[in-house]
mmCIF file of C-alpha atoms (C1' of nucleotides) in Angstrom:
data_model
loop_
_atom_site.group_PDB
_atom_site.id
_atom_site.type_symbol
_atom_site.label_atom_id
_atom_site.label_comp_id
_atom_site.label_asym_id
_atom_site.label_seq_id
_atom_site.Cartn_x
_atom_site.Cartn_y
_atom_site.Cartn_z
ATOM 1 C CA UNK A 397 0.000 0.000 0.000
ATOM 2 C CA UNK A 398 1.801 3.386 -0.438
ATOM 3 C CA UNK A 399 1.931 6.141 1.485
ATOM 4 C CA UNK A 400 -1.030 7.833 0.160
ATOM 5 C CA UNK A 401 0.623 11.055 -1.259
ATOM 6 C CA UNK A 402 -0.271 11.516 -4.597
ATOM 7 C CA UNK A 403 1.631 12.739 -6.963
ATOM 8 C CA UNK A 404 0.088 16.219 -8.221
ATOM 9 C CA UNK A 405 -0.175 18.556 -6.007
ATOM 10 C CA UNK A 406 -2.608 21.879 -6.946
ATOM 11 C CA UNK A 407 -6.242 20.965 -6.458
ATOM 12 C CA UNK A 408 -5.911 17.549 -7.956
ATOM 13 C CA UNK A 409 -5.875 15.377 -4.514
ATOM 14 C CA UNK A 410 -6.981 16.798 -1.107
ATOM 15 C CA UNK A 411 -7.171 13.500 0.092
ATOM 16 C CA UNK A 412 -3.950 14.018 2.196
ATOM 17 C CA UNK A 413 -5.691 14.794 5.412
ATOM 18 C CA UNK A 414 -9.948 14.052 5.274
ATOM 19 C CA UNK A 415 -10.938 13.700 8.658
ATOM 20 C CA UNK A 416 -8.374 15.687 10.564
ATOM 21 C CA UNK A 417 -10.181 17.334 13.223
ATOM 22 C CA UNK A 418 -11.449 15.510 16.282
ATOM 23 C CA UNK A 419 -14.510 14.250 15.357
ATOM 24 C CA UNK A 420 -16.968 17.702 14.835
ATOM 25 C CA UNK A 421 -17.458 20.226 12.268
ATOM 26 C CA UNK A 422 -15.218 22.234 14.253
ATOM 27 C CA UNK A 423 -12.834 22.050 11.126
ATOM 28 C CA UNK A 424 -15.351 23.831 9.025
ATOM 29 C CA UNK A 425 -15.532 26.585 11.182
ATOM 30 C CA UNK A 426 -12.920 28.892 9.499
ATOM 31 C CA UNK A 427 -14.632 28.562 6.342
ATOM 32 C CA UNK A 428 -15.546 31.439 3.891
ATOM 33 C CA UNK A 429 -18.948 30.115 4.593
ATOM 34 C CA UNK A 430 -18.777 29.924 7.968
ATOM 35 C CA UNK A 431 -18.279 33.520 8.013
ATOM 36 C CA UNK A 432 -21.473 34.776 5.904
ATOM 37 C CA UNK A 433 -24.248 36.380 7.820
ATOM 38 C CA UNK A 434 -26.459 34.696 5.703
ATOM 39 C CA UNK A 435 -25.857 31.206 6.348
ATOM 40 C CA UNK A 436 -25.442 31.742 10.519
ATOM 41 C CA UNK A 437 -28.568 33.250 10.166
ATOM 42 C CA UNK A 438 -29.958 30.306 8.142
ATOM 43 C CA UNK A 439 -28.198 27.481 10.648
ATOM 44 C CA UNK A 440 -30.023 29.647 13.148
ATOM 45 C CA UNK A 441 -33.985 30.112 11.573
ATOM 46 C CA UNK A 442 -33.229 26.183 11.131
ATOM 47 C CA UNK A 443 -32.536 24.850 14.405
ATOM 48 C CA UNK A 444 -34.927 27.062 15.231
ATOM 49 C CA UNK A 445 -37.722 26.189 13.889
ATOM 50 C CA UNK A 446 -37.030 22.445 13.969
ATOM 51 C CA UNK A 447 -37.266 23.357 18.044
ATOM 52 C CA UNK A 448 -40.111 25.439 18.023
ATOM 53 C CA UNK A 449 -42.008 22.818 15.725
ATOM 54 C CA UNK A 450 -41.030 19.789 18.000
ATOM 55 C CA UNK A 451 -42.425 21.949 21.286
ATOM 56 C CA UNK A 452 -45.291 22.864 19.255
ATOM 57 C CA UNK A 453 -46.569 19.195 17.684
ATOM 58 C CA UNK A 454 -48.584 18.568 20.937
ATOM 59 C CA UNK A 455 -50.225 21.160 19.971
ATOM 60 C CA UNK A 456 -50.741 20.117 16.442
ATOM 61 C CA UNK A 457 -49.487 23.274 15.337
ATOM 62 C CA UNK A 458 -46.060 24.188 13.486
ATOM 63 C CA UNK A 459 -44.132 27.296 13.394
ATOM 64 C CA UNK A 460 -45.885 28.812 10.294
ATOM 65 C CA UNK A 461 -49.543 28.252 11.418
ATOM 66 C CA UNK A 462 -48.381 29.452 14.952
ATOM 67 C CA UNK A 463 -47.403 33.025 13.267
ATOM 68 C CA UNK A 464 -50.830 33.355 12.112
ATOM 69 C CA UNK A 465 -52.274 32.652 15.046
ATOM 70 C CA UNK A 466 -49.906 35.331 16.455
ATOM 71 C CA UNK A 467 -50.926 37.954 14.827
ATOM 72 C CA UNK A 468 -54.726 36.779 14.281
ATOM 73 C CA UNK A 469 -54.042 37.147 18.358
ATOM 74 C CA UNK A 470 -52.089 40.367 18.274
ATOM 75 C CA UNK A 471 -54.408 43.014 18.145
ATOM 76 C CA UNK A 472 -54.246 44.419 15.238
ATOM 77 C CA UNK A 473 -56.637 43.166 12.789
ATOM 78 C CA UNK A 474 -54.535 42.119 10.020
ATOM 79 C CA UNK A 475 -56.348 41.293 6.575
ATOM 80 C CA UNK A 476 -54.993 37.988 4.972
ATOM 81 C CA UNK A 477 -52.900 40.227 1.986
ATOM 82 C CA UNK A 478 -51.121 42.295 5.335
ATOM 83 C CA UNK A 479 -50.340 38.615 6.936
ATOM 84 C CA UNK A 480 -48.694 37.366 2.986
ATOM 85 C CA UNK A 481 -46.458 40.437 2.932
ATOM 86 C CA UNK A 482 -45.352 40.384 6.760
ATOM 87 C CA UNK A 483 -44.777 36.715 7.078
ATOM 88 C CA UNK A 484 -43.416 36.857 3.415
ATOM 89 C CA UNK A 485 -45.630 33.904 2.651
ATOM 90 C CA UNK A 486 -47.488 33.595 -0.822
ATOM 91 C CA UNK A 487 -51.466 34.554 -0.152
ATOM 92 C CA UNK A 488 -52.548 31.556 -1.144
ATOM 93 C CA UNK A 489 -50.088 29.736 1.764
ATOM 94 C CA UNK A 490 -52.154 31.980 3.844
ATOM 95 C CA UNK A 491 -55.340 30.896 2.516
ATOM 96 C CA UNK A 492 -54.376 27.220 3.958
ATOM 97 C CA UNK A 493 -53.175 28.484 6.916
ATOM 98 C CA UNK A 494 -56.274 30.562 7.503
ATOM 99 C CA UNK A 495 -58.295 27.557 6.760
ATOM 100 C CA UNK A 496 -56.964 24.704 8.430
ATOM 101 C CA UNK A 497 -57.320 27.339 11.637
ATOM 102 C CA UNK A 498 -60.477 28.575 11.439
ATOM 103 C CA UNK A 499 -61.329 24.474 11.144
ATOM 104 C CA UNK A 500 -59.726 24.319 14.002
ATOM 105 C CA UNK A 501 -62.080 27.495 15.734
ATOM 106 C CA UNK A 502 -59.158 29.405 16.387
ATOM 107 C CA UNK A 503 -59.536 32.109 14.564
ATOM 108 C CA UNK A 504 -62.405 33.555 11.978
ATOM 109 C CA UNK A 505 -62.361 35.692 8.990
ATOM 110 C CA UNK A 506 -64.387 38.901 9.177
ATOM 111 C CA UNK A 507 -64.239 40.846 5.693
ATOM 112 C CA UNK A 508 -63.309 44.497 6.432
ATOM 113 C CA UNK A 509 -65.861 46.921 6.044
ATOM 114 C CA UNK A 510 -64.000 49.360 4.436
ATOM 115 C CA UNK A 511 -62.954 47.131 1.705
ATOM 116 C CA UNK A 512 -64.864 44.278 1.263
ATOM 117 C CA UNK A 513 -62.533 42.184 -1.037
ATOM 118 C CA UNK A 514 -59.912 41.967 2.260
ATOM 119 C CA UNK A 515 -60.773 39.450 5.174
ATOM 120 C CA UNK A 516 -59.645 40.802 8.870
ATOM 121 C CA UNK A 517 -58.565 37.735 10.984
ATOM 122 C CA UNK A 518 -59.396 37.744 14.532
ATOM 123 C CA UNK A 519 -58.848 35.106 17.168
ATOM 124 C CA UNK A 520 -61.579 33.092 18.754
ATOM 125 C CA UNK A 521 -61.912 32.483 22.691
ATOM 126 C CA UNK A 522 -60.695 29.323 21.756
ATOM 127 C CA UNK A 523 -57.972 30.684 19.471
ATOM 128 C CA UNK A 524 -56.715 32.962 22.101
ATOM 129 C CA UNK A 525 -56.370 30.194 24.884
ATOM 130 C CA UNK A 526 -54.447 28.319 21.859
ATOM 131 C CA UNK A 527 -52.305 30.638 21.527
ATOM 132 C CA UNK A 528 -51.234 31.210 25.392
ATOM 133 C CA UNK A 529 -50.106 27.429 25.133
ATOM 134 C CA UNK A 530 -48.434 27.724 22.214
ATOM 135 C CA UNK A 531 -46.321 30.635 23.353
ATOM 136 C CA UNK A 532 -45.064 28.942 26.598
ATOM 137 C CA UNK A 533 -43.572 26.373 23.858
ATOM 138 C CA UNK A 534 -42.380 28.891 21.316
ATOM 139 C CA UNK A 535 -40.606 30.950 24.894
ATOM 140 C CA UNK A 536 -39.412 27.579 25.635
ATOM 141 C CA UNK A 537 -37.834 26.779 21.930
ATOM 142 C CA UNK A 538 -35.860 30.755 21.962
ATOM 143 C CA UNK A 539 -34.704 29.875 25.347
ATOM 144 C CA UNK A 540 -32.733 26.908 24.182
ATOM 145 C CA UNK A 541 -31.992 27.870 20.982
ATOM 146 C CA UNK A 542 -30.125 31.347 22.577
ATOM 147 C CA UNK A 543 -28.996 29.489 25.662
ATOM 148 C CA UNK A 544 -25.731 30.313 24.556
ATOM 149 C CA UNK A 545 -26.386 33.752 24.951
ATOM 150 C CA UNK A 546 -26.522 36.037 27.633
ATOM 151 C CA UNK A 547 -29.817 38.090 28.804
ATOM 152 C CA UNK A 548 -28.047 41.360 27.652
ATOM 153 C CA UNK A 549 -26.699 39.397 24.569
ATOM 154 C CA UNK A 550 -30.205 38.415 23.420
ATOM 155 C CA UNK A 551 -31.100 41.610 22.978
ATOM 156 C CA UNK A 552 -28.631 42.604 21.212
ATOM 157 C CA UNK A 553 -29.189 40.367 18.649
ATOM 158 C CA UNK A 554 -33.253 41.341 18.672
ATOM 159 C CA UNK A 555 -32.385 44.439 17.763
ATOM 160 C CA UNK A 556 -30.012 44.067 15.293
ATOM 161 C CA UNK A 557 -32.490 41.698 13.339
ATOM 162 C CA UNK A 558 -35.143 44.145 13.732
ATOM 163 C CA UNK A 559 -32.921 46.553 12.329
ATOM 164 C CA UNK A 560 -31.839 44.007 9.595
ATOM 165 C CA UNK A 561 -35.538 43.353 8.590
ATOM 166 C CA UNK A 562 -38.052 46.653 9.295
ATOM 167 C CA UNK B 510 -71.694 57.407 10.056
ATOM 168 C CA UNK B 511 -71.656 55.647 13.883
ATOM 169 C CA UNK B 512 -68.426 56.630 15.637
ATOM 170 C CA UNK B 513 -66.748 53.049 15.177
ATOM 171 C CA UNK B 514 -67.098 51.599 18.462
ATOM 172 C CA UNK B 515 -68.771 48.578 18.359
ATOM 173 C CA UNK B 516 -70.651 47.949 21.472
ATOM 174 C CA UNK B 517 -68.690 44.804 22.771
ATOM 175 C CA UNK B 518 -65.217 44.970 23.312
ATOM 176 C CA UNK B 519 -63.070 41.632 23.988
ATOM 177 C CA UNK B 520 -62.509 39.857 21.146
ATOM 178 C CA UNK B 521 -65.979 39.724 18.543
ATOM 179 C CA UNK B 522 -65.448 42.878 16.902
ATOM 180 C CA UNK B 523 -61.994 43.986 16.296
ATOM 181 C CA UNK B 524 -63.264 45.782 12.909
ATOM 182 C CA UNK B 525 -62.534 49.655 13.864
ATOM 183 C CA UNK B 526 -59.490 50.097 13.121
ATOM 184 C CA UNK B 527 -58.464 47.541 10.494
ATOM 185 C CA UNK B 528 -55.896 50.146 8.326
ATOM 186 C CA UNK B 529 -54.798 52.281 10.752
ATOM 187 C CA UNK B 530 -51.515 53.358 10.412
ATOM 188 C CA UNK B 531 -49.904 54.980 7.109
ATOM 189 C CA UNK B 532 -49.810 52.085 4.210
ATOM 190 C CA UNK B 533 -47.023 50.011 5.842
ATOM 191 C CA UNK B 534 -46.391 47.429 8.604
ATOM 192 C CA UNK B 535 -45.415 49.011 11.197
ATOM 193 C CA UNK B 536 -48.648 48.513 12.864
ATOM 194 C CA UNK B 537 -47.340 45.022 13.182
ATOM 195 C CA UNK B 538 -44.056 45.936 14.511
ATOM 196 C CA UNK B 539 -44.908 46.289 18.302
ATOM 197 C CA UNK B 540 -46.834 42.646 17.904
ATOM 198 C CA UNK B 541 -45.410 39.759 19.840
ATOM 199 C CA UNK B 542 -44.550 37.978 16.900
ATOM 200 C CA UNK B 543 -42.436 40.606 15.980
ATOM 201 C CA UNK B 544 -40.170 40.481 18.862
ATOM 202 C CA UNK B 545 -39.540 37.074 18.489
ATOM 203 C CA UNK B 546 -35.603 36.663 17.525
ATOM 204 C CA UNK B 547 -37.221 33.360 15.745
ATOM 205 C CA UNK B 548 -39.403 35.330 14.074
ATOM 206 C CA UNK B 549 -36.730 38.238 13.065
ATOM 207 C CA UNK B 550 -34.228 35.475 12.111
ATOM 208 C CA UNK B 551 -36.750 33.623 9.603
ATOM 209 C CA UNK B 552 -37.525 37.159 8.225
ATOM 210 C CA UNK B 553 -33.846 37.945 7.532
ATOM 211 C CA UNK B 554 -33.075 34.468 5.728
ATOM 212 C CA UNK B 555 -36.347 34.718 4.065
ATOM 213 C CA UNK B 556 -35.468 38.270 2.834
ATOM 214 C CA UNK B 557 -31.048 37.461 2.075
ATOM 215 C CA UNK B 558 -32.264 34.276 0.561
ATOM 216 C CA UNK B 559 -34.306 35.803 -2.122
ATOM 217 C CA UNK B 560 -31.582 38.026 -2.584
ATOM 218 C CA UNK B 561 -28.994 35.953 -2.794
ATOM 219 C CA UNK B 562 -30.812 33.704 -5.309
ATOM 220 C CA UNK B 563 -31.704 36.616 -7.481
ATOM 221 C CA UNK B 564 -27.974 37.665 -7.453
ATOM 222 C CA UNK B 565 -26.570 34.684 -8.378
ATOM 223 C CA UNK B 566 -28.806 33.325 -10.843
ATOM 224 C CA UNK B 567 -27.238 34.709 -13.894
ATOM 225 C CA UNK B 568 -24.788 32.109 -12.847
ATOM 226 C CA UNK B 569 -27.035 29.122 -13.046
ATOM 227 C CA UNK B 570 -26.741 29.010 -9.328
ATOM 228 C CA UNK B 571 -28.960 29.704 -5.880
ATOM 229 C CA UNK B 572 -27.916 29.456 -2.492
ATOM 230 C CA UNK B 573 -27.628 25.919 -1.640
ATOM 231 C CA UNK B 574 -25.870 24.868 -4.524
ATOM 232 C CA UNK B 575 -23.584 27.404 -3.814
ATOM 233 C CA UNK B 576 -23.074 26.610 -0.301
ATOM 234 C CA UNK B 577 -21.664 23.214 -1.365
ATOM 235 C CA UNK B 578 -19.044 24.580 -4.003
ATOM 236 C CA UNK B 579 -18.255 26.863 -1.027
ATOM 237 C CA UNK B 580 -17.129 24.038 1.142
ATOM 238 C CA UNK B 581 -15.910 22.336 -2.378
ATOM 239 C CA UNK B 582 -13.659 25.080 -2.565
ATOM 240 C CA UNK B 583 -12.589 25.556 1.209
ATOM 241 C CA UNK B 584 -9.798 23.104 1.397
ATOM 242 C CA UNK B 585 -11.917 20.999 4.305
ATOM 243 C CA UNK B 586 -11.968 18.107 2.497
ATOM 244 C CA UNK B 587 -15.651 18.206 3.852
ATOM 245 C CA UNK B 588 -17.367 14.350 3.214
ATOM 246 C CA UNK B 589 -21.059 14.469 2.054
ATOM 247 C CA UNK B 590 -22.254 13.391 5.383
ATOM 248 C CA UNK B 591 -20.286 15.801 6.836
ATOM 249 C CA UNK B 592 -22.159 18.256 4.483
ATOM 250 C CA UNK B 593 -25.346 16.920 5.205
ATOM 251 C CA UNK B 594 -24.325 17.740 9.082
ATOM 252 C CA UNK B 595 -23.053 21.227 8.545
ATOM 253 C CA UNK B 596 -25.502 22.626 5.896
ATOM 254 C CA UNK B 597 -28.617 21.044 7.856
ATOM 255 C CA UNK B 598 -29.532 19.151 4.750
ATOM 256 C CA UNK B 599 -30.513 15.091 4.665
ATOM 257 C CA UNK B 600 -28.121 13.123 3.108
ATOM 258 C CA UNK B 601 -30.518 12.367 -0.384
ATOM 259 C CA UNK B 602 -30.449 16.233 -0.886
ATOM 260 C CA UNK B 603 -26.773 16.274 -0.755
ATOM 261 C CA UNK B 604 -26.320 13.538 -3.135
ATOM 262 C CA UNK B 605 -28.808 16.015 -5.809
ATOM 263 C CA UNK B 606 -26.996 19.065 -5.166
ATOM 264 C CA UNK B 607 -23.438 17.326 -5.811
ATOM 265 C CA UNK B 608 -24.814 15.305 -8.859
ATOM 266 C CA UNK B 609 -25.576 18.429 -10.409
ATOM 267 C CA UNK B 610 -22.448 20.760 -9.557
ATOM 268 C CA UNK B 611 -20.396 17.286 -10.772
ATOM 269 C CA UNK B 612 -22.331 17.552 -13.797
ATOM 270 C CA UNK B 613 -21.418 20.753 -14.126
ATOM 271 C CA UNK B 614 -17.176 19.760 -13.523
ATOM 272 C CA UNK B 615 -17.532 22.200 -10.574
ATOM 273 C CA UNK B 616 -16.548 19.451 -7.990
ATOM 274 C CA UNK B 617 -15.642 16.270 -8.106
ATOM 275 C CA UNK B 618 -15.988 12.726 -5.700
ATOM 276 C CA UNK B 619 -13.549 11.712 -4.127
ATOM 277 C CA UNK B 620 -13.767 7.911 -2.138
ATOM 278 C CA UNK B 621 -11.971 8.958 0.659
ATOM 279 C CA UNK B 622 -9.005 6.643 1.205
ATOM 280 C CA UNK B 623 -9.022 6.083 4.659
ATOM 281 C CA UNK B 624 -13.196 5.343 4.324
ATOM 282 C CA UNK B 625 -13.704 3.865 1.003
ATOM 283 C CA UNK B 626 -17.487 4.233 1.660
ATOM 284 C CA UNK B 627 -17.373 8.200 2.025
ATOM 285 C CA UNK B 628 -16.729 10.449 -0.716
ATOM 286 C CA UNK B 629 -14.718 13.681 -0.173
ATOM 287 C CA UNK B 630 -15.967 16.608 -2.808
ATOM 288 C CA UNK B 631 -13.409 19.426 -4.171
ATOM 289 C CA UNK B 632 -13.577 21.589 -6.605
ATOM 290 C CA UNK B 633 -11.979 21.888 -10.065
ATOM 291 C CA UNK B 634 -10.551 24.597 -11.372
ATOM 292 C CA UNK B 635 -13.637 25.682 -13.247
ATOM 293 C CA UNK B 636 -15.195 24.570 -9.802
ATOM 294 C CA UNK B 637 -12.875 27.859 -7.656
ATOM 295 C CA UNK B 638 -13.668 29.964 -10.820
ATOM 296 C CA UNK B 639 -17.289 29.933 -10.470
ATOM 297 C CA UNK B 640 -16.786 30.242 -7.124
ATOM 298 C CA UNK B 641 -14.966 33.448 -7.439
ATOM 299 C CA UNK B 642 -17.729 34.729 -9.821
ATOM 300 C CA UNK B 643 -20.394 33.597 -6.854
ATOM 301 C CA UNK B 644 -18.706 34.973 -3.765
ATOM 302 C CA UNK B 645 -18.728 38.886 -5.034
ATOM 303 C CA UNK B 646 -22.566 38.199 -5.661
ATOM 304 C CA UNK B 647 -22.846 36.588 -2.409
ATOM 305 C CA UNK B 648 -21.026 39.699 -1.035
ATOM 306 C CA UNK B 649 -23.256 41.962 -2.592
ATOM 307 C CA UNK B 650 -26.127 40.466 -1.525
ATOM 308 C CA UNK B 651 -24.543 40.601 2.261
ATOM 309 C CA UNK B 652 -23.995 44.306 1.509
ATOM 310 C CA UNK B 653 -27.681 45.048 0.713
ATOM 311 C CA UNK B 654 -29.131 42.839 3.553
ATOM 312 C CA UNK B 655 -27.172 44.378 6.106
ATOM 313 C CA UNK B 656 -27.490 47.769 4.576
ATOM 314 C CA UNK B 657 -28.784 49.342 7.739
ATOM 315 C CA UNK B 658 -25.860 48.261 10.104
ATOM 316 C CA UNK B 659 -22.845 49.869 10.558
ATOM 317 C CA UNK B 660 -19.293 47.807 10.065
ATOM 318 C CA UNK B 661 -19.253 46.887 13.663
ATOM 319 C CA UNK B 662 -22.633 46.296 14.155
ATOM 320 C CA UNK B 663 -22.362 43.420 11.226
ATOM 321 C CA UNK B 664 -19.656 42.095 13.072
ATOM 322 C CA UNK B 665 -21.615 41.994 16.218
ATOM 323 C CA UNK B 666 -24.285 40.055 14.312
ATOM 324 C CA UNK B 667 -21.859 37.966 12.864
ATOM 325 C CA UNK B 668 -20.902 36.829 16.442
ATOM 326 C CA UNK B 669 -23.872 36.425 18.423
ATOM 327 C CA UNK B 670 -25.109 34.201 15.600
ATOM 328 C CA UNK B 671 -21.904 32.462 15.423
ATOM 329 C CA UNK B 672 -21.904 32.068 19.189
ATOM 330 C CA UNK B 673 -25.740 31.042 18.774
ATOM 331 C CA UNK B 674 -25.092 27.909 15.916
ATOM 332 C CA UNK B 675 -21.953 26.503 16.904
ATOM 333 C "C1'" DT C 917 -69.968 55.034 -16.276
ATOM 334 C "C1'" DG C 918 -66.208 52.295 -17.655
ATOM 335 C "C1'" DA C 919 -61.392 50.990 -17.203
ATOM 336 C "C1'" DT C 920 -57.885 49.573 -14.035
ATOM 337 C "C1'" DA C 921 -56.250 47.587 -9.908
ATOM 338 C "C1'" DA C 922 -56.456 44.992 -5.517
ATOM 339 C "C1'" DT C 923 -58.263 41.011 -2.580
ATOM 340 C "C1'" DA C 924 -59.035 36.281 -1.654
ATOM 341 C "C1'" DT C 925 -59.301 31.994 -3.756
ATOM 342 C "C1'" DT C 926 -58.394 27.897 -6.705
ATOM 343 C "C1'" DG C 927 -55.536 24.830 -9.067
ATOM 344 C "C1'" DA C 928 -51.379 23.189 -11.389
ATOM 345 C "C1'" DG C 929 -46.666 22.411 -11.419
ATOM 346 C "C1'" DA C 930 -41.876 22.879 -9.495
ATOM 347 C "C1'" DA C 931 -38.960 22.714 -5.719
ATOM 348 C "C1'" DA C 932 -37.700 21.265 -1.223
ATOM 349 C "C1'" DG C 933 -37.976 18.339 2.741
ATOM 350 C "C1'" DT C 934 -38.709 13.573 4.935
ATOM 351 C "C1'" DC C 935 -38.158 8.774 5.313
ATOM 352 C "C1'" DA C 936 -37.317 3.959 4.511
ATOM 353 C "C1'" DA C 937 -34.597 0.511 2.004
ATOM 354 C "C1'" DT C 938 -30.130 -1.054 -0.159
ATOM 355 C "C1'" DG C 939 -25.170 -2.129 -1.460
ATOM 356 C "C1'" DA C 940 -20.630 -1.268 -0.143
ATOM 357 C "C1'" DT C 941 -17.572 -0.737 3.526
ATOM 358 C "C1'" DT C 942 -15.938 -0.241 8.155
ATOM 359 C "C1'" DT C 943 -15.891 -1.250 13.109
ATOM 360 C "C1'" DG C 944 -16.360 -3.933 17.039
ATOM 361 C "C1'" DT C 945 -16.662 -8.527 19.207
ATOM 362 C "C1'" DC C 946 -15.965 -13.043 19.911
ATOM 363 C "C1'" DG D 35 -10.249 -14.417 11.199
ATOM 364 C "C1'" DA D 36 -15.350 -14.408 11.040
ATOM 365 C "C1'" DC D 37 -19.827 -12.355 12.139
ATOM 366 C "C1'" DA D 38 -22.897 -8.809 13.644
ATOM 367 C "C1'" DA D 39 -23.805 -4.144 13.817
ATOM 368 C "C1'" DA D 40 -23.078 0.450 12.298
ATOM 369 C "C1'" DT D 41 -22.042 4.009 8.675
ATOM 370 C "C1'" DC D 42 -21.894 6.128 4.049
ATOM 371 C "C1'" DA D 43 -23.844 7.256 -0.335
ATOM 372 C "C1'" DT D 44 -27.604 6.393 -3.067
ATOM 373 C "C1'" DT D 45 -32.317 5.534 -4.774
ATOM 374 C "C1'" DG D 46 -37.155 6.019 -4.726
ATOM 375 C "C1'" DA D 47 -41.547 7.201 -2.826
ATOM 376 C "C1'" DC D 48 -44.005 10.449 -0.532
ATOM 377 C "C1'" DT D 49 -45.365 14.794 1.710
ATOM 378 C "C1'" DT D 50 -44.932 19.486 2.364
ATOM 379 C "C1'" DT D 51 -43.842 23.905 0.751
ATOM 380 C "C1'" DC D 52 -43.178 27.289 -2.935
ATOM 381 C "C1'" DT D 53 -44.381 29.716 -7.133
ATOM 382 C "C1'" DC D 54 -47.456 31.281 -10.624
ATOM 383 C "C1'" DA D 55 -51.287 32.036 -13.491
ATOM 384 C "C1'" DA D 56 -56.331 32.477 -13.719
ATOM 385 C "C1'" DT D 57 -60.798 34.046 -11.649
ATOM 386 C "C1'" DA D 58 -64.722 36.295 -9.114
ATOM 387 C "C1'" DT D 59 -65.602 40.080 -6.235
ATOM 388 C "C1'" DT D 60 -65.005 44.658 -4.842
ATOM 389 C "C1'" DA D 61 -62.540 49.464 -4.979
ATOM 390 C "C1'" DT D 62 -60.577 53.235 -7.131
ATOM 391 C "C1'" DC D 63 -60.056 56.548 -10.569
ATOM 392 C "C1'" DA D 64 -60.716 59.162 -14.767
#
DNA sequence: TGATAATATTGAGAAAGTCAATGATTTGTC
DNA sequence: GACAAATCATTGACTTTCTCAATATTATCA
């Protein structure tokens, strides 16, 4: 068997050293990659919501139908189009979402009376006592997901996505 | 013309002010939802991720194929299960997104000599040119995302999301 | 009034995510 | 050394999510 050290050099055969590291992805933590906003943010929204949607399935909700509820719970009368653009879902993602909840009774479509063609959601008794569950989860999910973080820390990085994304 | 206030309050009839503020969202800003960092991180990834894709698509690329040249072209030697591990991806989408960037002699397989069952990806030399090309859109797209924080304030992001997925 | 645009909805098709099964190979155990 | 169990890449089926065009209803505007 030879030494395994090929003869080229350049780009040809990496295979020199595959698995140096321990045993983690530690090695892969100096990477260009590594380094982008945009992927720590998308490791992040991933774990995340992979969390948030295993402390929510008791429920029988997920992360997405959870955000309507939110706001459907929020106070402030969003119409269906409002919910697409803030929760940068397609409309018709929010007609399912809409549906399969007000199924469920948690929340109900009222159409506006200032513009007919919109629907207002608004949160049933039912919907509202839904949600108060599913927020103890979703509290419990952003704990351990920033349980690296300090108190002081998480804030921080609230307010630098909300200055990222408003 | 009654003076909009419905005559019961809690919950039934939430249809006074439906449009309230100017034209935008920030009538949704001060919601719960909103101040979720699960919630703001989803939003940002959702928002760089369109960008990103739009950016590089003149190069037959989006993000996650681009991803995997990225650690093609690192020098990691990364495995495709060690892929699968670090980009949050299952195995079977791995094989896809490799089939095609081999297809396109961007990377290439490798059967890892000291694990003849795992495969070790790097990148050709076509592979770290379309790389090249991909990074300045991937920095540009950075740039725009992030066009509301200062230097040190992307760093500071940068960190606390670093600190938050590794 | 009539033309144009916006809202919710439907439906089709593409893309992405999930999961189980398999062949090749390695690792651990006797 | 042989055998069982585990791991890797791969395939295929399946579900969920995304994207887009078309439509009926209602608003807006000239």
């Amino acid at each position: 068997m030879p030494p395994s050290i090929p003869a080229d050099a350049a780009h040809a055969s990496p295979l020199t050293q595959p698995t140096a590291g321990p045993g983690g992805e530690e090695r892969f933590q100096r990477s260009d990659l590594a380094q982008e906003v945009a992927f720590l943010t998308a490791r992040a929204r991933g774990r995340g919501n992979a969390l948030a949607n295993r402390l929510l399935s008791d429920l029988g909700l997920k992360v997405r139908p959870f955000a309507v509820l939110a706001m459907a719970c929020s106070g402030t009368n969003p119409s269906q189009r409002e919910l697409s653009g803030f929760l940068d879902l397609d409309p018709s993602q929010v007609v399912a979402l809409v549906d399969m909840l007000e199924a469920r009774g948690a929340i109900r479509r009222e159409t506006d009376p200032r513009d007919r063609r919109s629907k207002i959601l608004v949160a049933t008794e039912a919907g509202l006592e839904l949600y108060a569950q599913a927020v103890q989860r979703t509290r419990e999910a952003e704990e351990q997901t920033l349980h690296a973080l300090s108190p002081a820390e998480r804030d921080q990085l609230r307010e630098l996505l909300a200055k990222v994304v408003f």
